[in-house]
Amino acid sequence: MTAAARTAVVTGASSGIGAATARQLAEAGYRVILAARRKDRIEALAAELPHAEAYALDVTDRAAVDAFAASLDRCDVLVANAGGALGTDPVATADPADWRAMYEVNVLGVLNVVQALLPALTATGDGTVVVLSSTAGHGTYEGGGGYVAAKHGAHVLTETLRLELCGQPVRVIEIAPGMVKTDEFALTRFRGDESRAAKVYEGVAEPLTAEDVAETISWAVTRPAHVNIDLLVVRPRAQASNTKVHRES
Ligand code: 8X3
């Protein structure tokens, strides 16, 4: 098997951590399948990379995910990155529709791609699942509510999967980033309100970049097959916990 034949699927590959991961796995020699809803974006990125293809996919649509899986000739690595936050409303007043949407993409979206691709991952004899959770999957913060609950769900899914697959040739890796400044995460959370989105990073000297996180993913994936990085928590130096961030005034 040549290095180029090894295939990595990256969901949420149209921007941010997903796009940066697609780039880095392509540089590492993988054939990369970029999956995301925005076809124009993934097609443009795929055109820049060696051995890359774009596939328009909504991970919350199970029939579409099954059709996607059926279209693949192989899958060695799955990076389940698609996810996101909606709002920072307190539990007392948050919109249940936001909670439902966050559970759909952050938990059921991961479940869908894992279930659909697991047979192919196992068939390679050396498969790797990477789930992008978050530090929100390991502790809470005020206003985090629905996102924290969903990311805890993604963390639990990942831990459970690792237990259940023990003895099979599939590694299960969780990457939990803290504050990452990407083009869209905070903007989506605040529904396009640029000034609220900018405040998330205000005074923080160096939030993580999508490339910083992609490097951790690429590093974990490229360890020898017997080495499973169970959980990698990565934050900027200025962030000591979900609620302690150093801001320069
Ligand atoms: C993003 C980290 O702190 O916004 O997953 O929840 S946080």
Short mmCIF file of C-alpha atoms and ligand atoms in Angstrom, two decimals:
data_model
loop_
_atom_site.label_atom_id
_atom_site.label_comp_id
_atom_site.label_asym_id
_atom_site.label_seq_id
_atom_site.Cartn_x
_atom_site.Cartn_y
_atom_site.Cartn_z
CA MET A 1 0.00 0.00 0.00
CA THR A 2 1.43 3.40 -0.89
CA ALA A 3 1.18 6.34 1.48
CA ALA A 4 -0.90 8.25 -1.07
CA ALA A 5 -3.51 5.50 -1.15
CA ARG A 6 -4.25 5.93 2.52
CA THR A 7 -7.49 7.87 2.75
CA ALA A 8 -8.54 10.40 5.37
CA VAL A 9 -12.08 11.74 5.60
CA VAL A 10 -12.39 15.15 7.26
CA THR A 11 -15.86 16.45 8.12
CA GLY A 12 -16.47 20.15 8.51
CA ALA A 13 -13.58 20.65 6.08
CA SER A 14 -14.90 23.88 4.57
CA SER A 15 -13.20 26.18 7.10
CA GLY A 16 -11.29 26.48 10.35
CA ILE A 17 -9.85 23.38 12.01
CA GLY A 18 -11.33 21.04 9.39
CA ALA A 19 -9.80 22.90 6.45
CA ALA A 20 -6.42 23.20 8.21
CA THR A 21 -6.52 19.48 9.04
CA ALA A 22 -7.29 18.57 5.45
CA ARG A 23 -4.24 20.59 4.37
CA GLN A 24 -1.95 18.99 6.92
CA LEU A 25 -3.08 15.43 6.26
CA ALA A 26 -2.61 16.04 2.53
CA GLU A 27 0.91 17.27 3.29
CA ALA A 28 1.45 14.11 5.35
CA GLY A 29 0.70 12.06 2.24
CA TYR A 30 -2.94 11.15 2.71
CA ARG A 31 -5.53 11.21 0.00
CA VAL A 32 -8.05 13.49 1.67
CA ILE A 33 -11.81 13.50 1.24
CA LEU A 34 -13.18 16.87 2.30
CA ALA A 35 -16.77 16.60 3.48
CA ALA A 36 -18.90 19.61 4.37
CA ARG A 37 -22.16 21.27 3.45
CA ARG A 38 -20.59 24.10 1.45
CA LYS A 39 -19.53 22.44 -1.76
CA ASP A 40 -17.97 25.52 -3.35
CA ARG A 41 -15.54 25.92 -0.46
CA ILE A 42 -14.42 22.31 -0.27
CA GLU A 43 -14.07 22.09 -4.04
CA ALA A 44 -11.80 25.17 -4.01
CA LEU A 45 -9.67 23.72 -1.21
CA ALA A 46 -9.55 20.25 -2.77
CA ALA A 47 -8.28 21.81 -5.99
CA GLU A 48 -5.28 23.21 -4.07
CA LEU A 49 -4.29 19.89 -2.51
CA PRO A 50 -2.67 16.79 -3.97
CA HIS A 51 -4.97 13.73 -3.98
CA ALA A 52 -8.01 15.52 -2.54
CA GLU A 53 -11.69 15.24 -3.33
CA ALA A 54 -14.73 17.19 -2.19
CA TYR A 55 -18.05 15.66 -1.14
CA ALA A 56 -21.03 17.82 -0.16
CA LEU A 57 -22.34 16.38 3.09
CA ASP A 58 -24.52 17.31 6.04
CA VAL A 59 -23.42 14.96 8.83
CA THR A 60 -26.83 15.22 10.51
CA ASP A 61 -28.49 13.63 7.46
CA ARG A 62 -28.07 9.90 8.08
CA ALA A 63 -29.19 8.79 4.63
CA ALA A 64 -26.68 11.19 3.06
CA VAL A 65 -23.92 9.94 5.36
CA ASP A 66 -24.69 6.32 4.43
CA ALA A 67 -24.58 7.23 0.71
CA PHE A 68 -21.26 8.99 1.29
CA ALA A 69 -19.82 5.93 3.03
CA ALA A 70 -21.01 3.70 0.20
CA SER A 71 -19.24 5.93 -2.33
CA LEU A 72 -15.80 5.44 -0.71
CA ASP A 73 -13.41 2.74 -1.81
CA ARG A 74 -11.53 2.90 1.49
CA CYS A 75 -11.23 4.93 4.67
CA ASP A 76 -8.16 4.75 6.91
CA VAL A 77 -8.74 7.87 8.98
CA LEU A 78 -11.93 9.65 9.99
CA VAL A 79 -11.62 13.12 11.48
CA ALA A 80 -15.07 13.87 12.88
CA ASN A 81 -14.67 17.60 13.13
CA ALA A 82 -18.05 19.04 12.05
CA GLY A 83 -19.67 20.80 15.00
CA GLY A 84 -20.37 24.14 16.52
CA ALA A 85 -22.03 26.30 19.14
CA LEU A 86 -25.23 28.33 19.05
CA GLY A 87 -25.67 31.06 21.62
CA THR A 88 -24.47 31.65 25.17
CA ASP A 89 -27.88 31.85 26.80
CA PRO A 90 -28.27 30.73 30.39
CA VAL A 91 -29.96 27.41 31.08
CA ALA A 92 -32.96 29.29 32.48
CA THR A 93 -33.77 30.97 29.18
CA ALA A 94 -31.95 29.13 26.37
CA ASP A 95 -33.93 28.07 23.32
CA PRO A 96 -34.42 24.29 23.30
CA ALA A 97 -34.16 24.44 19.50
CA ASP A 98 -30.54 25.60 19.87
CA TRP A 99 -29.79 22.75 22.27
CA ARG A 100 -31.36 20.27 19.86
CA ALA A 101 -29.37 21.62 16.91
CA MET A 102 -26.13 21.43 18.88
CA TYR A 103 -26.84 17.86 19.96
CA GLU A 104 -27.66 16.97 16.35
CA VAL A 105 -24.37 18.15 14.91
CA ASN A 106 -21.95 17.63 17.80
CA VAL A 107 -23.18 14.21 18.94
CA LEU A 108 -25.45 12.59 16.35
CA GLY A 109 -23.31 13.96 13.52
CA VAL A 110 -20.31 12.17 15.01
CA LEU A 111 -22.38 9.05 15.64
CA ASN A 112 -23.58 9.03 12.02
CA VAL A 113 -20.13 9.20 10.45
CA VAL A 114 -18.60 6.78 12.94
CA GLN A 115 -21.31 4.17 12.37
CA ALA A 116 -21.24 4.57 8.60
CA LEU A 117 -17.44 4.44 8.25
CA LEU A 118 -16.53 1.93 10.94
CA PRO A 119 -16.72 -1.10 8.63
CA ALA A 120 -14.28 0.56 6.20
CA LEU A 121 -12.00 1.74 9.02
CA THR A 122 -11.87 -1.77 10.46
CA ALA A 123 -11.33 -3.37 7.06
CA THR A 124 -8.04 -1.50 6.57
CA GLY A 125 -6.56 -3.37 9.54
CA ASP A 126 -5.30 -0.04 10.88
CA GLY A 127 -8.08 2.53 11.15
CA THR A 128 -8.13 5.76 13.12
CA VAL A 129 -11.09 7.76 14.39
CA VAL A 130 -10.39 11.29 15.60
CA VAL A 131 -13.21 13.12 17.32
CA LEU A 132 -12.89 16.88 17.77
CA SER A 133 -14.54 17.50 21.10
CA SER A 134 -13.60 20.59 23.06
CA THR A 135 -12.53 21.69 26.49
CA ALA A 136 -16.30 22.29 26.73
CA GLY A 137 -16.53 18.49 26.81
CA HIS A 138 -14.54 18.38 30.04
CA GLY A 139 -15.83 21.24 32.16
CA THR A 140 -18.59 23.79 32.09
CA TYR A 141 -18.91 27.56 32.12
CA GLU A 142 -21.76 30.01 32.52
CA GLY A 143 -23.60 30.43 29.25
CA GLY A 144 -22.03 27.25 27.91
CA GLY A 145 -25.12 25.15 28.66
CA GLY A 146 -26.23 23.45 25.48
CA TYR A 147 -22.78 23.44 23.85
CA VAL A 148 -21.14 22.04 26.97
CA ALA A 149 -23.81 19.35 27.22
CA ALA A 150 -23.34 18.40 23.58
CA LYS A 151 -19.54 18.33 23.77
CA HIS A 152 -19.74 16.20 26.93
CA GLY A 153 -21.86 13.89 24.76
CA ALA A 154 -19.16 13.80 22.08
CA HIS A 155 -16.55 13.02 24.76
CA VAL A 156 -18.64 10.18 26.20
CA LEU A 157 -19.33 8.78 22.73
CA THR A 158 -15.57 8.73 22.08
CA GLU A 159 -14.62 7.11 25.40
CA THR A 160 -17.32 4.47 24.99
CA LEU A 161 -16.29 3.72 21.43
CA ARG A 162 -12.68 3.19 22.53
CA LEU A 163 -13.81 0.68 25.15
CA GLU A 164 -16.07 -1.12 22.71
CA LEU A 165 -13.43 -1.34 19.96
CA CYS A 166 -10.64 -2.54 22.24
CA GLY A 167 -9.09 -5.55 20.48
CA GLN A 168 -10.05 -4.33 17.03
CA PRO A 169 -7.59 -2.55 14.71
CA VAL A 170 -9.05 0.93 15.15
CA ARG A 171 -7.60 3.71 17.26
CA VAL A 172 -9.99 6.18 18.88
CA ILE A 173 -8.52 9.61 19.55
CA GLU A 174 -10.12 12.66 21.13
CA ILE A 175 -8.72 16.13 20.57
CA ALA A 176 -10.15 18.74 22.94
CA PRO A 177 -9.19 22.30 21.98
CA GLY A 178 -9.80 25.33 24.17
CA MET A 179 -9.85 28.85 22.76
CA VAL A 180 -9.20 28.70 19.02
CA LYS A 181 -9.62 31.83 16.93
CA THR A 182 -11.14 30.74 13.64
CA ASP A 183 -13.10 32.70 11.06
CA GLU A 184 -16.44 31.21 11.96
CA PHE A 185 -16.76 29.51 15.37
CA ALA A 186 -17.63 32.60 17.42
CA LEU A 187 -19.43 34.28 14.52
CA THR A 188 -21.75 31.29 14.19
CA ARG A 189 -22.26 31.15 17.93
CA PHE A 190 -23.35 34.81 17.92
CA ARG A 191 -25.33 34.46 14.69
CA GLY A 192 -23.21 36.82 12.65
CA ASP A 193 -22.75 39.51 15.32
CA GLU A 194 -19.14 40.48 14.63
CA SER A 195 -18.61 42.65 17.69
CA ARG A 196 -19.82 39.94 20.10
CA ALA A 197 -17.68 37.40 18.28
CA ALA A 198 -14.61 39.65 18.51
CA LYS A 199 -15.10 40.05 22.28
CA VAL A 200 -14.43 36.33 22.79
CA TYR A 201 -10.78 36.91 21.85
CA GLU A 202 -10.46 40.50 23.13
CA GLY A 203 -7.12 41.11 24.84
CA VAL A 204 -6.01 37.50 24.44
CA ALA A 205 -2.49 37.77 23.06
CA GLU A 206 -2.41 34.56 21.11
CA PRO A 207 -5.48 32.36 20.93
CA LEU A 208 -4.82 29.02 19.23
CA THR A 209 -5.14 28.97 15.47
CA ALA A 210 -6.82 26.31 13.36
CA GLU A 211 -3.33 25.31 12.22
CA ASP A 212 -2.20 24.77 15.84
CA VAL A 213 -5.04 22.31 16.38
CA ALA A 214 -4.57 20.66 12.99
CA GLU A 215 -0.95 19.98 13.95
CA THR A 216 -2.08 18.09 17.05
CA ILE A 217 -4.49 16.04 14.92
CA SER A 218 -1.89 15.28 12.29
CA TRP A 219 0.65 14.37 14.99
CA ALA A 220 -1.79 12.01 16.75
CA VAL A 221 -2.82 10.36 13.48
CA THR A 222 0.77 9.83 12.33
CA ARG A 223 1.95 8.04 15.51
CA PRO A 224 2.71 4.34 14.97
CA ALA A 225 -0.42 2.19 14.72
CA HIS A 226 -0.03 0.75 18.24
CA VAL A 227 0.06 4.23 19.83
CA ASN A 228 -3.39 5.58 20.73
CA ILE A 229 -3.49 9.18 21.92
CA ASP A 230 -6.65 8.80 24.00
CA LEU A 231 -7.18 12.46 24.76
CA LEU A 232 -5.22 15.57 23.91
CA VAL A 233 -6.31 18.82 25.56
CA VAL A 234 -4.82 21.89 23.94
CA ARG A 235 -5.26 25.51 25.00
CA PRO A 236 -3.45 28.76 24.40
CA ARG A 237 -0.95 29.73 27.10
CA ALA A 238 -3.26 32.60 28.09
CA GLN A 239 -6.09 30.20 28.98
CA ALA A 240 -5.65 28.14 32.15
CA SER A 241 -9.21 26.80 32.29
CA ASN A 242 -12.59 27.33 30.65
CA THR A 243 -13.14 30.26 32.99
CA LYS A 244 -9.63 31.65 33.51
CA VAL A 245 -8.30 33.59 30.57
CA HIS A 246 -5.58 36.25 30.73
CA ARG A 247 -6.60 39.36 28.81
CA GLU A 248 -4.31 42.31 28.24
CA SER A 249 -6.11 45.61 28.53
C1 8X3 B 1 -14.63 25.88 21.90
C2 8X3 B 1 -14.16 26.17 23.26
O1 8X3 B 1 -14.47 27.67 25.31
O2 8X3 B 1 -15.77 28.24 23.34
O3 8X3 B 1 -14.93 24.56 21.70
O4 8X3 B 1 -16.35 26.33 24.66
S1 8X3 B 1 -15.26 27.14 24.16
#
